[in-house]
Coordinates of C-alpha atoms in Angstrom, one line a residue:
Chain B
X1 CA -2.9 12.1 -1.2
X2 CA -6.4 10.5 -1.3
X3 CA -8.0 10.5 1.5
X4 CA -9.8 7.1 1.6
X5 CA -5.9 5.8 0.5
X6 CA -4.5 7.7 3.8
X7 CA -6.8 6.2 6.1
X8 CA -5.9 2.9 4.2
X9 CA -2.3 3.3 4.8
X10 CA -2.8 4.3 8.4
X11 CA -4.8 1.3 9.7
X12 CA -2.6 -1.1 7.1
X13 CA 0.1 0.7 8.7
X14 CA -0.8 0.7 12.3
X15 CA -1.6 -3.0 12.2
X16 CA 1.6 -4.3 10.2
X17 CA 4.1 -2.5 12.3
X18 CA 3.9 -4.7 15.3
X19 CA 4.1 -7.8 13.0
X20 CA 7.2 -6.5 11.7
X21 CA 8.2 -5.7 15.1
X22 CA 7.7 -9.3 16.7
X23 CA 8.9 -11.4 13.4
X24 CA 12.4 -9.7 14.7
X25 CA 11.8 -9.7 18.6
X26 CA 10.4 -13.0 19.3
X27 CA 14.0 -14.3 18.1
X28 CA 16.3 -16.1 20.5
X29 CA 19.5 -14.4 18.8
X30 CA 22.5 -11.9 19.6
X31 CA 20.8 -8.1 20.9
X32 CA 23.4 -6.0 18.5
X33 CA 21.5 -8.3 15.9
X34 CA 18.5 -7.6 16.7
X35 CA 19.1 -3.9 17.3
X36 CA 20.7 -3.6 13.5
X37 CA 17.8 -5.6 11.9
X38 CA 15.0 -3.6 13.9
X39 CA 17.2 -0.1 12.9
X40 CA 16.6 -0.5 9.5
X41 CA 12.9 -2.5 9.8
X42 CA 11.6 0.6 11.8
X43 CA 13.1 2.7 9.9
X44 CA 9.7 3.7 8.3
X45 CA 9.2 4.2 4.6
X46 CA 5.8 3.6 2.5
X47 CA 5.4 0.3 3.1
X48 CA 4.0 -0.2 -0.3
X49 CA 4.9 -3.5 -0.5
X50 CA 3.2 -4.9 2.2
X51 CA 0.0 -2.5 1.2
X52 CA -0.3 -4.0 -2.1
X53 CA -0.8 -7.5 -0.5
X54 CA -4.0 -6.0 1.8
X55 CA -5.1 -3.9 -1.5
X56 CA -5.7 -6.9 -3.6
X57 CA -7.7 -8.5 -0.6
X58 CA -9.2 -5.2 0.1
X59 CA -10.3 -4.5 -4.0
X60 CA -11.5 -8.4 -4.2
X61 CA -14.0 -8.2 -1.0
X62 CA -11.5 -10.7 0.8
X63 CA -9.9 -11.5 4.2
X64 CA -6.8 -13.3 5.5
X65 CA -5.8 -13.9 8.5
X66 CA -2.0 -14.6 7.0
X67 CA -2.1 -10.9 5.1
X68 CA 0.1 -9.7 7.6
X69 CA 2.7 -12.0 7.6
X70 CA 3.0 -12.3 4.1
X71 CA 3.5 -8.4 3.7
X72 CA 5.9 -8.3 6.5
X73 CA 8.0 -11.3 4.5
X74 CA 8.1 -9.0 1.7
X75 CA 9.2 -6.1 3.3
X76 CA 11.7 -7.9 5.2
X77 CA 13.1 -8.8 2.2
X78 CA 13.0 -5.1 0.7
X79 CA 14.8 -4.2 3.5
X80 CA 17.6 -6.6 3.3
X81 CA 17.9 -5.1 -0.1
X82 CA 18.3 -1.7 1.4
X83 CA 20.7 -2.5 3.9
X84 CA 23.2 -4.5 1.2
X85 CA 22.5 -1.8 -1.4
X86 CA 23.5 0.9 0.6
X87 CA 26.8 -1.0 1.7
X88 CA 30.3 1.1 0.7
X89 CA 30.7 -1.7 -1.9
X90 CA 27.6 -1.5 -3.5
X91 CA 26.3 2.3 -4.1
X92 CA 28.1 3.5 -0.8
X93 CA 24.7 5.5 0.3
X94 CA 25.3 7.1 4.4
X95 CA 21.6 8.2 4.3
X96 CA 18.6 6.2 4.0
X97 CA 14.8 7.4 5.1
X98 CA 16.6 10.8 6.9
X99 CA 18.6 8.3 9.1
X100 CA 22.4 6.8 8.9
X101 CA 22.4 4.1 7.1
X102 CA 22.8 0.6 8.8
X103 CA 26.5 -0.1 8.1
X104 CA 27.5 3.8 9.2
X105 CA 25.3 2.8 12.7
X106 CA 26.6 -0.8 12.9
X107 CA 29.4 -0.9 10.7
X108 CA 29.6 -2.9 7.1
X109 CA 29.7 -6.7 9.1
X110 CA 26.9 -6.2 11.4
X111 CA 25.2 -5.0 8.2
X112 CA 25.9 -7.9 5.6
X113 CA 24.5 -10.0 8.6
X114 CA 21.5 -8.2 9.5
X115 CA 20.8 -8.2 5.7
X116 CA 21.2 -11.9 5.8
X117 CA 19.1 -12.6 8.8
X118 CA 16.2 -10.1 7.4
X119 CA 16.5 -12.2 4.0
X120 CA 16.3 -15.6 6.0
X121 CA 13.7 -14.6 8.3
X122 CA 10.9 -13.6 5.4
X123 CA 10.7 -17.4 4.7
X124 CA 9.8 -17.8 8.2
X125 CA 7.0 -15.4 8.5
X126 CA 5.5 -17.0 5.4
X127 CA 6.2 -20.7 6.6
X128 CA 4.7 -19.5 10.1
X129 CA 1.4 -17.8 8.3
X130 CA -1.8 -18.7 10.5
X131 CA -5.0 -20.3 8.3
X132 CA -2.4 -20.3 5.1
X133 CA -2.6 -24.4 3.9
X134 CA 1.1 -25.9 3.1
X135 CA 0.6 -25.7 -0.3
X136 CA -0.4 -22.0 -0.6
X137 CA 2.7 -21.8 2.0
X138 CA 5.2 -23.7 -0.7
X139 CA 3.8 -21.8 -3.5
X140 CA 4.3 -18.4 -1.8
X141 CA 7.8 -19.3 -0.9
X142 CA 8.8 -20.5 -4.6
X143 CA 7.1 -17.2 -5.5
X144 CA 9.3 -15.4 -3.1
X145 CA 12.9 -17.0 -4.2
X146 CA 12.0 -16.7 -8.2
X147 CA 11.0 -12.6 -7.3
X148 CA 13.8 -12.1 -5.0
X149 CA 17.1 -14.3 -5.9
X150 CA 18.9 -14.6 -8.7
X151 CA 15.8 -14.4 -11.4
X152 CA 14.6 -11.8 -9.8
X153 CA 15.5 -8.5 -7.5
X154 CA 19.2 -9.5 -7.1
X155 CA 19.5 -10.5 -10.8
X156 CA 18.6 -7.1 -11.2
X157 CA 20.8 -5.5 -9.1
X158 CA 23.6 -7.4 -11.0
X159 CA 22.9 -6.3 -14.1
X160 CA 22.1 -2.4 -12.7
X161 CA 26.1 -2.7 -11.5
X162 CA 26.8 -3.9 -14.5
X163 CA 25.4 -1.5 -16.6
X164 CA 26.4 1.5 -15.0
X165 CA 28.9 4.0 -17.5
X166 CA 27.3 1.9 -20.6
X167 CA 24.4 3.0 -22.8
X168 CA 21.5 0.5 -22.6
X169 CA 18.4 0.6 -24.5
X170 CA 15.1 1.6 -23.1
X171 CA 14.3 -2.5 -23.8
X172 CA 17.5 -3.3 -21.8
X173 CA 16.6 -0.3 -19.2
X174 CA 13.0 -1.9 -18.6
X175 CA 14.8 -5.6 -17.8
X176 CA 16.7 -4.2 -15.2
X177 CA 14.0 -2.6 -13.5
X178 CA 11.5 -5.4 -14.3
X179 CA 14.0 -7.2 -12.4
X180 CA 14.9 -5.3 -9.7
X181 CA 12.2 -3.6 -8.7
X182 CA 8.9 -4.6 -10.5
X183 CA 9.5 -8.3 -9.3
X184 CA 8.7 -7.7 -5.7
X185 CA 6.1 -5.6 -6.5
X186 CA 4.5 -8.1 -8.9
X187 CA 5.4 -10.7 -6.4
X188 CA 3.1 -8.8 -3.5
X189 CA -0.2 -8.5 -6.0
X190 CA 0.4 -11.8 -6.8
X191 CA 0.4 -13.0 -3.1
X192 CA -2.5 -10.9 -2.2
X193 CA -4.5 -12.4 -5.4
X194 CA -3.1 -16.4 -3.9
X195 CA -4.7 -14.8 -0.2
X196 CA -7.6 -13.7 -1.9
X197 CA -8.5 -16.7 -4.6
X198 CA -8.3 -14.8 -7.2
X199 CA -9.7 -16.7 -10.4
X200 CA -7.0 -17.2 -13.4
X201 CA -8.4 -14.2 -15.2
X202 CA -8.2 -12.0 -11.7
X203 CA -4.7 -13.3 -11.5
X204 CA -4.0 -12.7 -15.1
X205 CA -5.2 -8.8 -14.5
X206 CA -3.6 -8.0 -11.4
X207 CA -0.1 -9.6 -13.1
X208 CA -1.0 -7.0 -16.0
X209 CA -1.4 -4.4 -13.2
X210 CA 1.5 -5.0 -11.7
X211 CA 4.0 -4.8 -14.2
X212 CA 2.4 -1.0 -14.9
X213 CA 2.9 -0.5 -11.5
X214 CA 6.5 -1.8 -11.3
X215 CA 7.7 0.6 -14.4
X216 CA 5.7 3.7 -12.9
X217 CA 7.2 3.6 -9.6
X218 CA 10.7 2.9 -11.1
X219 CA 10.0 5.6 -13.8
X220 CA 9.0 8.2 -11.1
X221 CA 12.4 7.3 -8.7
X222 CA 14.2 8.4 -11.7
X223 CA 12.2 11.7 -12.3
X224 CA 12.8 12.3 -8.1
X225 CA 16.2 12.2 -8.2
X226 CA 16.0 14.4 -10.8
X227 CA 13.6 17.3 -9.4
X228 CA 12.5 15.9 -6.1
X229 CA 13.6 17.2 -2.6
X230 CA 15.8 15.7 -0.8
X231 CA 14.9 16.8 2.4
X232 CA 11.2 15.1 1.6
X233 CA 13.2 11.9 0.2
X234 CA 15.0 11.5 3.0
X235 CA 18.5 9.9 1.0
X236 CA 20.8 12.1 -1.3
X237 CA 19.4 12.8 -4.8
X238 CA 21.4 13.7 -8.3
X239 CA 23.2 10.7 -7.7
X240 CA 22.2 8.9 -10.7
X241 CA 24.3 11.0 -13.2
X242 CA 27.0 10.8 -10.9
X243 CA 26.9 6.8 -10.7
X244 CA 26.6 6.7 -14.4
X245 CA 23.4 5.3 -14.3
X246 CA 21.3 4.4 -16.5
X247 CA 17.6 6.2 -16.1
X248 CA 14.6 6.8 -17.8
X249 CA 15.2 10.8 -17.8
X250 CA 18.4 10.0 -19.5
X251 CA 17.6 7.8 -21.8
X252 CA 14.0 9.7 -22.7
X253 CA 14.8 13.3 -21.8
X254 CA 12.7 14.4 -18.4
X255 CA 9.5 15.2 -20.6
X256 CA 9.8 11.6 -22.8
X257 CA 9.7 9.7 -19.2
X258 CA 6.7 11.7 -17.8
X259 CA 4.6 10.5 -20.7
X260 CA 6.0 6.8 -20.2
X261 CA 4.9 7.9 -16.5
X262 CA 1.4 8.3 -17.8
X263 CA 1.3 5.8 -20.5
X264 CA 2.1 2.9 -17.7
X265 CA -0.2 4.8 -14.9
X266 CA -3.2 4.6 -17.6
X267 CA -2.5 0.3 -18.7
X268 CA -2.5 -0.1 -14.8
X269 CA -5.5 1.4 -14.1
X270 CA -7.3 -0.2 -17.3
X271 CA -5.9 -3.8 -15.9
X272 CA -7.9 -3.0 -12.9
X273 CA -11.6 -2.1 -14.3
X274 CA -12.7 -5.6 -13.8
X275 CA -12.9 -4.2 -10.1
X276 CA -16.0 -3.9 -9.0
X277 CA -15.0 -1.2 -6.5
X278 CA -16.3 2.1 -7.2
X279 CA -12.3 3.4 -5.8
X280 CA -10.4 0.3 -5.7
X281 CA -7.4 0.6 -3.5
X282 CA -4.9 -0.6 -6.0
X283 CA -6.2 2.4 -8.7
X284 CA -5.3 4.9 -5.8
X285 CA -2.2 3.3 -5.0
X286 CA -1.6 3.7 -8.9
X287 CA -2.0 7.5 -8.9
X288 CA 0.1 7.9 -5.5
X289 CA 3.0 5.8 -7.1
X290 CA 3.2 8.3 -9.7
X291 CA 2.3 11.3 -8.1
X292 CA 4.5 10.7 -4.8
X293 CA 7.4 13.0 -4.1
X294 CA 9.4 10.9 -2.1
Chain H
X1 CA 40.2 -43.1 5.5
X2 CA 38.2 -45.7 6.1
X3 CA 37.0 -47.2 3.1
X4 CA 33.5 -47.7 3.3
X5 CA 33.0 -43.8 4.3
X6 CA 35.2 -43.1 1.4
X7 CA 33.1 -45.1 -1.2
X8 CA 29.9 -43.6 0.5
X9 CA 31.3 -40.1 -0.1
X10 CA 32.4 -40.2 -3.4
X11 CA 29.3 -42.0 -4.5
X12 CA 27.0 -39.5 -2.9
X13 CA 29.8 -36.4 -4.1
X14 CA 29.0 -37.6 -7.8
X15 CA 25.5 -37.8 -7.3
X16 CA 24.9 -34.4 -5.4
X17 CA 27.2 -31.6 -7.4
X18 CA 24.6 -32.4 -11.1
X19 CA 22.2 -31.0 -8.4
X20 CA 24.4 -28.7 -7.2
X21 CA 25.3 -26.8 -10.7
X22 CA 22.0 -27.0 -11.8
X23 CA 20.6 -25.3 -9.1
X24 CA 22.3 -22.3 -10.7
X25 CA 22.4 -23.5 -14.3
X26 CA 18.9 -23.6 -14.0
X27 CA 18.5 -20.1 -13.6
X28 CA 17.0 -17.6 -15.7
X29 CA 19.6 -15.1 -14.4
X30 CA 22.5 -12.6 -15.5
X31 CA 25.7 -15.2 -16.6
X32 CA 28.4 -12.9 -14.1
X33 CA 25.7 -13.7 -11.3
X34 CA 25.5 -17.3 -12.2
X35 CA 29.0 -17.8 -12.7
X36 CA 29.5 -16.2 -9.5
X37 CA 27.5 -18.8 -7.5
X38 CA 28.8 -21.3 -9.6
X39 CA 32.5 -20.5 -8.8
X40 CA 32.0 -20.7 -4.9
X41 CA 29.6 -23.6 -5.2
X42 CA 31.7 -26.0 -7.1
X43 CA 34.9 -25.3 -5.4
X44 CA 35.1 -28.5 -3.8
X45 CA 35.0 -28.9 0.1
X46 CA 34.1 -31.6 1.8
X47 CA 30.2 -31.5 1.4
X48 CA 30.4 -32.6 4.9
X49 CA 26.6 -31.0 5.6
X50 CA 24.8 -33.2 2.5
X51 CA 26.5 -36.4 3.5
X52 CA 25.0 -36.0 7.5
X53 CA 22.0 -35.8 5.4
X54 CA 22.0 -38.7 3.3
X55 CA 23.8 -40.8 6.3
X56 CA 21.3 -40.8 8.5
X57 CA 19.1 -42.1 5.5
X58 CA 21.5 -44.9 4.5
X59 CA 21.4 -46.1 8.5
X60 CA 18.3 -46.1 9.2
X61 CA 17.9 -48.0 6.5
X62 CA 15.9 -45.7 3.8
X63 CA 15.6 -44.0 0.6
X64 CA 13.9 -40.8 -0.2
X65 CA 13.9 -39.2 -3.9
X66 CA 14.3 -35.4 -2.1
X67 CA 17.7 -36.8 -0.5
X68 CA 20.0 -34.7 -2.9
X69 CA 18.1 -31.7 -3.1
X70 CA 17.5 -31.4 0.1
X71 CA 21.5 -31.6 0.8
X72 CA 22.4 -28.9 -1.7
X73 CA 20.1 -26.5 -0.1
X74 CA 22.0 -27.1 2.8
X75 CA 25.6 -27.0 1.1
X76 CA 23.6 -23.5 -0.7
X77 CA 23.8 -22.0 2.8
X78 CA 27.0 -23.2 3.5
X79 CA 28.5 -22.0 0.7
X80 CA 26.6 -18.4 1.0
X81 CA 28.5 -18.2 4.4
X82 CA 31.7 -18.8 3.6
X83 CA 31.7 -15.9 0.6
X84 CA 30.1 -13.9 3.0
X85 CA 32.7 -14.4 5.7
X86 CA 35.4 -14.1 3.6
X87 CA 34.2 -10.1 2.9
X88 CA 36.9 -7.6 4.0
X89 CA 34.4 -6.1 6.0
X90 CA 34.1 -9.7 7.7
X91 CA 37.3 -11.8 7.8
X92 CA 39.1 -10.5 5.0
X93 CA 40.4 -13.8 3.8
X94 CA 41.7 -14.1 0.3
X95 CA 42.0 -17.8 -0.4
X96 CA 39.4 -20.5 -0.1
X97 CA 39.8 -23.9 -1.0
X98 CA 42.9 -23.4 -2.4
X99 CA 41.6 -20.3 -4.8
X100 CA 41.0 -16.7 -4.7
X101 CA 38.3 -16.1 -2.7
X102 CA 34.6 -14.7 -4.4
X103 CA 35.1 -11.0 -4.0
X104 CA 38.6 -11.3 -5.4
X105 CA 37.3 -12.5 -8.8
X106 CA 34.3 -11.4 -9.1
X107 CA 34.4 -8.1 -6.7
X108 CA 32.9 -7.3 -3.5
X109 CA 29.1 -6.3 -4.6
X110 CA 29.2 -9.5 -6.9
X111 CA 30.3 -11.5 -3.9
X112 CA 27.5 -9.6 -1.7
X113 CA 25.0 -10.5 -4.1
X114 CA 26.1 -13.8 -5.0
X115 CA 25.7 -14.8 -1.0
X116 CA 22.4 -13.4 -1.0
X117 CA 21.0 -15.3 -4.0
X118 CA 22.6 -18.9 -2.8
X119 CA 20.8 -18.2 0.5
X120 CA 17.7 -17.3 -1.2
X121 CA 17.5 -20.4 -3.7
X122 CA 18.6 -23.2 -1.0
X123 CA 14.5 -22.2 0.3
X124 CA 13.9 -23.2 -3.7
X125 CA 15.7 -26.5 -3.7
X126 CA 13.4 -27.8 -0.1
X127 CA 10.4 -26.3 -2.3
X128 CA 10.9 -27.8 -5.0
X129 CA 12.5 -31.3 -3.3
X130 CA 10.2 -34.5 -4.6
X131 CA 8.1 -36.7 -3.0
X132 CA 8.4 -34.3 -0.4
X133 CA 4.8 -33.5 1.3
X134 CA 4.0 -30.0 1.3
X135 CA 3.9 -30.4 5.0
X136 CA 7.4 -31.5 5.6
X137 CA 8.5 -28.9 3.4
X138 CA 7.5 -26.6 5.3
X139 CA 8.6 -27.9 8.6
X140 CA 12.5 -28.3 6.7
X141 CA 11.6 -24.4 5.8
X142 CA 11.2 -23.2 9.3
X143 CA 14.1 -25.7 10.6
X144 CA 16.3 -24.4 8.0
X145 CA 15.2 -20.5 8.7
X146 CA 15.6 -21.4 12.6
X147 CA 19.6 -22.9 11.9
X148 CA 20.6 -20.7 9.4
X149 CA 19.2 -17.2 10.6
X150 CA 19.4 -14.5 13.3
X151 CA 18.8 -18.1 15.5
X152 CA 21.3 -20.1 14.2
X153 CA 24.5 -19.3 12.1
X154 CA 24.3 -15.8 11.5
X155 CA 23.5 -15.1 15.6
X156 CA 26.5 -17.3 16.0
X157 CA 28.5 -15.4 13.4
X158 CA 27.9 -12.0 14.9
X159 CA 28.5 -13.9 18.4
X160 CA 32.0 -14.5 17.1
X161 CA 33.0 -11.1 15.8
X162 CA 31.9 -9.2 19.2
X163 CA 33.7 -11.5 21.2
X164 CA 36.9 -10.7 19.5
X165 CA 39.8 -9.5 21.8
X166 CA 37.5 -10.4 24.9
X167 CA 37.9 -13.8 26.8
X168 CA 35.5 -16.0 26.5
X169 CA 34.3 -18.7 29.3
X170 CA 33.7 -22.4 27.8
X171 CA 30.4 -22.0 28.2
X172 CA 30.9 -18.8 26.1
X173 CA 32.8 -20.4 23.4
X174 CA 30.3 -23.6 23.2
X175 CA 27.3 -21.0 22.6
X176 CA 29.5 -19.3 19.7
X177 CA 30.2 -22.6 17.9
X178 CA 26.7 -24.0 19.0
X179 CA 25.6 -21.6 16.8
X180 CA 28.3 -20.7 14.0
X181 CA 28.7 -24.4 12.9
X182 CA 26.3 -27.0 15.2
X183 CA 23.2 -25.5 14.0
X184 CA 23.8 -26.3 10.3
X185 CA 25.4 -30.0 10.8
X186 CA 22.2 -30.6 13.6
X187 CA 19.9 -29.3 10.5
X188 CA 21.2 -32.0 8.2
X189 CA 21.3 -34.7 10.5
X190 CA 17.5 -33.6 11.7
X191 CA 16.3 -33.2 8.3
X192 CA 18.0 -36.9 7.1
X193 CA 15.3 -37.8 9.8
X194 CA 12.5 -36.2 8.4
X195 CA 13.3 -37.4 5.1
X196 CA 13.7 -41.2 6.5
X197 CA 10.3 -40.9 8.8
X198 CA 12.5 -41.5 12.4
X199 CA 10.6 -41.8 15.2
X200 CA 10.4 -39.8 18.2
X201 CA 13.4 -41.7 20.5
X202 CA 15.6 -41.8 16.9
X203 CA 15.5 -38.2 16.6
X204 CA 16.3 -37.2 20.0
X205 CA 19.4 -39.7 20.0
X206 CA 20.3 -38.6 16.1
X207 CA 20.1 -34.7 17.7
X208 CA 22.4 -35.7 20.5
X209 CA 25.0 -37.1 18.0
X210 CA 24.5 -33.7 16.2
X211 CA 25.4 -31.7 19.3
X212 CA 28.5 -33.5 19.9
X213 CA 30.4 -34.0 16.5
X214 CA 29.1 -29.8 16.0
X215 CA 31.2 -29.3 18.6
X216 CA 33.9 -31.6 17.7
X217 CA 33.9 -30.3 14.6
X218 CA 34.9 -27.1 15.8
X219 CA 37.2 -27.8 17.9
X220 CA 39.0 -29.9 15.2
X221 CA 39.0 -26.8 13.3
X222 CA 41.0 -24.8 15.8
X223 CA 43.3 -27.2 16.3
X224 CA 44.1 -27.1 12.8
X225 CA 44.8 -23.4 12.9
X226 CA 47.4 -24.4 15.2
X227 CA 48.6 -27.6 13.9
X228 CA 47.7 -27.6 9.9
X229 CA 49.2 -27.3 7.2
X230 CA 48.2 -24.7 5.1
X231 CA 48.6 -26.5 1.8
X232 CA 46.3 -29.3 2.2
X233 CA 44.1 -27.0 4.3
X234 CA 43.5 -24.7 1.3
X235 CA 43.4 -21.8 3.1
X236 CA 45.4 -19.8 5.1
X237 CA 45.7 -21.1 8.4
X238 CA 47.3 -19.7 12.3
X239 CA 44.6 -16.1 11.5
X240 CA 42.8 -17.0 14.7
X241 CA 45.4 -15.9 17.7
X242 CA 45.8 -12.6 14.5
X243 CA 42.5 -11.6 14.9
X244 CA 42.4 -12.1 18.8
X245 CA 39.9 -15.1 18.5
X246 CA 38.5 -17.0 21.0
X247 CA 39.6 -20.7 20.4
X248 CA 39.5 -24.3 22.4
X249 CA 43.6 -24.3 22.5
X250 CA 43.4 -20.7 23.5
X251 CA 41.1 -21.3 26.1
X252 CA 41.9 -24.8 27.3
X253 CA 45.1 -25.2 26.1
X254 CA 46.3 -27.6 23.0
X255 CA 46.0 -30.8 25.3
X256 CA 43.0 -29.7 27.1
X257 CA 41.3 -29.2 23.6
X258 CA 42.5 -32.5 22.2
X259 CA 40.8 -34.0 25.1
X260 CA 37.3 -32.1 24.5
X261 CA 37.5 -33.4 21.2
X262 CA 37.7 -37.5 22.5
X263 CA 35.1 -36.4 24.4
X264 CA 32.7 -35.3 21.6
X265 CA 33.3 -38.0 19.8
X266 CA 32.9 -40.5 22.1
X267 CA 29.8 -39.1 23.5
X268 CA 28.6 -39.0 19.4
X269 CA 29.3 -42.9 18.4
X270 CA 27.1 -43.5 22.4
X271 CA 24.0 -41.5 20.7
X272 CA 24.2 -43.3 17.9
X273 CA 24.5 -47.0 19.3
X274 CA 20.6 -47.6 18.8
X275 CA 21.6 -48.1 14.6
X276 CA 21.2 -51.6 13.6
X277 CA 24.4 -50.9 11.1
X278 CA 27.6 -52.8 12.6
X279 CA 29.3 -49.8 10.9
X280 CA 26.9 -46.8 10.4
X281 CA 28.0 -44.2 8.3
X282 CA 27.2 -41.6 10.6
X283 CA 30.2 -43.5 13.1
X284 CA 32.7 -43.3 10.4
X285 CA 31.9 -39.5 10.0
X286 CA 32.1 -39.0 13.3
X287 CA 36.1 -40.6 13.1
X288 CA 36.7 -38.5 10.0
X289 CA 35.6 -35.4 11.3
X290 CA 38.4 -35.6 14.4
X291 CA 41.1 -36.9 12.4
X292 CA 40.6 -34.9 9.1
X293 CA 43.4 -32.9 8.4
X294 CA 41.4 -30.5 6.0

């Protein structure tokens, strides 16, 4: 990895973690509640959600005092999803990020709840952001439910169940993951550029970036679970085939995704050049997307 | 019934469930997914949590254009619960309202995820409520993260599944239901205030009231599981002393219970003897809620 984007990461990192932390602890509410949402919330992982948010102000020359809470309300949110994903009803995953997953820890009701409380919570951290004006707040929010309900990352989820032992075409493939994943990654650049003031233009670019972004990272989860490690991944791989799911490999061949790897990687980067940055955080997180193996 | 409340209700009922169904229809989402939602959220029920909202604006004497919106993100929640609860991994019930519950039409993950994307759009409906200052939005946000969450109904919720096949003291028992059921009905009745600009010494008498007919409410509801009948109840009905559940009857006895409920209610219509109304809405809810026999 790129060593000005590792540094990046680390201090991100180093400063989000005891947001996430305290948006769980400072709650008046059950311990074994607590202890199942903070299992999965500490659980590590890249954190690319929340990153995306400080890139955008990083890349623009901006500050917010609120950037932490609104990446912590988004990965909150991503790890709801992980946590109802993995359930025995839904893709019946017992390893997530090297560890149990949270129903095999806290069994499936603790789970659904922690899911729910994780999910209800992310509204809070944006509705409690410091210097944020109530209409950025209400905007952000709206933002939020349109990227992560039923228009959004569950919508996609439904339709991912749904598709699973049919053929769908790469323009059908692409909605899924459009939905499922690339919404809450479009939904972080977006906040980042409402953080930052982006002009309309800015907006209109980073929105262009993002959806790159969103197909590359989906893209390269397929071609892991193809060739990468597990041990590295941390979850069981070659499990796509075995779901019947629909993937870019399968759909493409290995070598037909790779290049829609690259062709995505090179319109994200090209969204970008409007940076004036020399290395703009969001063009490294670009290449690490694509070049990650786990 | 009285007649009033029943005039109120129905008029209010034909207003709120267009709002309702088009807080789904409205979505640009996958039809199963919408149909889903649609199925749990127009099953009837008694849309107790919308009318607190709009009574509290009809006795103190106001109107507010956010009313109904407002109360379908609360009967959102509501309705996210029950599906939710009604999980095998949760209470395992198959009939609700008098019909197959979610997950036995639509399937478990399609009940999962149709929870999750009724919580996440009842943030939509407050955002999106009008004539509704950005302010007080976000102040219904945070009150509505606060009942529903790791705080409020889903603490409570957990609450109630560990204490299964222990013995709980009263004070035990009133903390479970406190936050299972009050926090909800205290979030309409405390929102109806918001929307109808109460003062200070209103809202700390309207909160009272909310205390007290929470708990009656839940004490109604186990003396139903003793005493209903299954058939108008919709559901099925004597699970609790089944799943080793703490209940008022189990605890205090079906007398002792019956008392605690006189009590609530009495102590309710006191909070609420400021209203200018010779018959405020809120006082005939209060009656319904201990003599319903649904």
């Amino acid at each position: 990895m790129n060593d000005s984007l590792r540094r990046f990461m680390e201090s991100r990192g180093e400063d989000l973690v005891p947001v996430l932390e305290e948006s769980v602890r400072r709650l008046n509410a059950p311990t074994v509640l607590k202890e199942s949402m903070l299992y999965s919330l500490m659980a590590g992982g890249k954190r690319i959600r929340p990153l995306l948010v400080s890139a955008v102000l990083h890349d623009l020359g901006k500050v917010h005092p609120g950037e932490l809470h609104v990446g912590a309300a988004v990965e909150l949110i991503h790890t709801y999803s992980l946590i109802h994903d993995d359930l025995p009803s839904m893709d019946d995953d017992d390893l997530r990020r090297g560890k149990p997953t949270n129903h095999k820890v806290f069994g499936e009701a603790a789970a659904v709840l922690a899911g729910d409380a994780l999910l209800t919570e992310s509204f809070g951290l944006i509705g409690r952001a410091p210097a944020l004006p109530d209409g950025d707040k209400v905007t952000l929010i709206l933002d939020l439910v349109r990227a992560s309900g039923a228009e959004g990352m569950v919508g996609g989820q439904i339709l991912d169940i749904e598709s699973e032992d049919k053929t769908l075409s790469e323009e059908g493939l692409e909605q899924v993951h459009r939905l499922k994943t690339g919404a809450l990654l479009a939904f972080s650049v977006g906040a980042g550029a409402v953080l930052a003031g982006a002009t309309a233009q800015q907006q209109e670019n980073l929105k262009r970036y993002a959806r790159h972004i969103g197909l590359a990272f989906q893209i390269q989860d397929d071609i892991l679970d193809v060739e990468g490690d597990e041990a590295l991944a941390g979850k069981k791989l070659r499990t796509d085939a075995a779901h019947g799911k629909n993937t870019y490999p399968s759909l493409l061949t290995l070598e037909g995704a790779k290049q829609k790897l690259i062709h995505h990687h090179t319109e994200a980067v090209k969204a970008i050049s409007f940076l004036k940055e020399p290395e703009p955080m969001l063009g490294l997180l670009a290449d690490y997307i694509v070049e990650r193996s786990s």
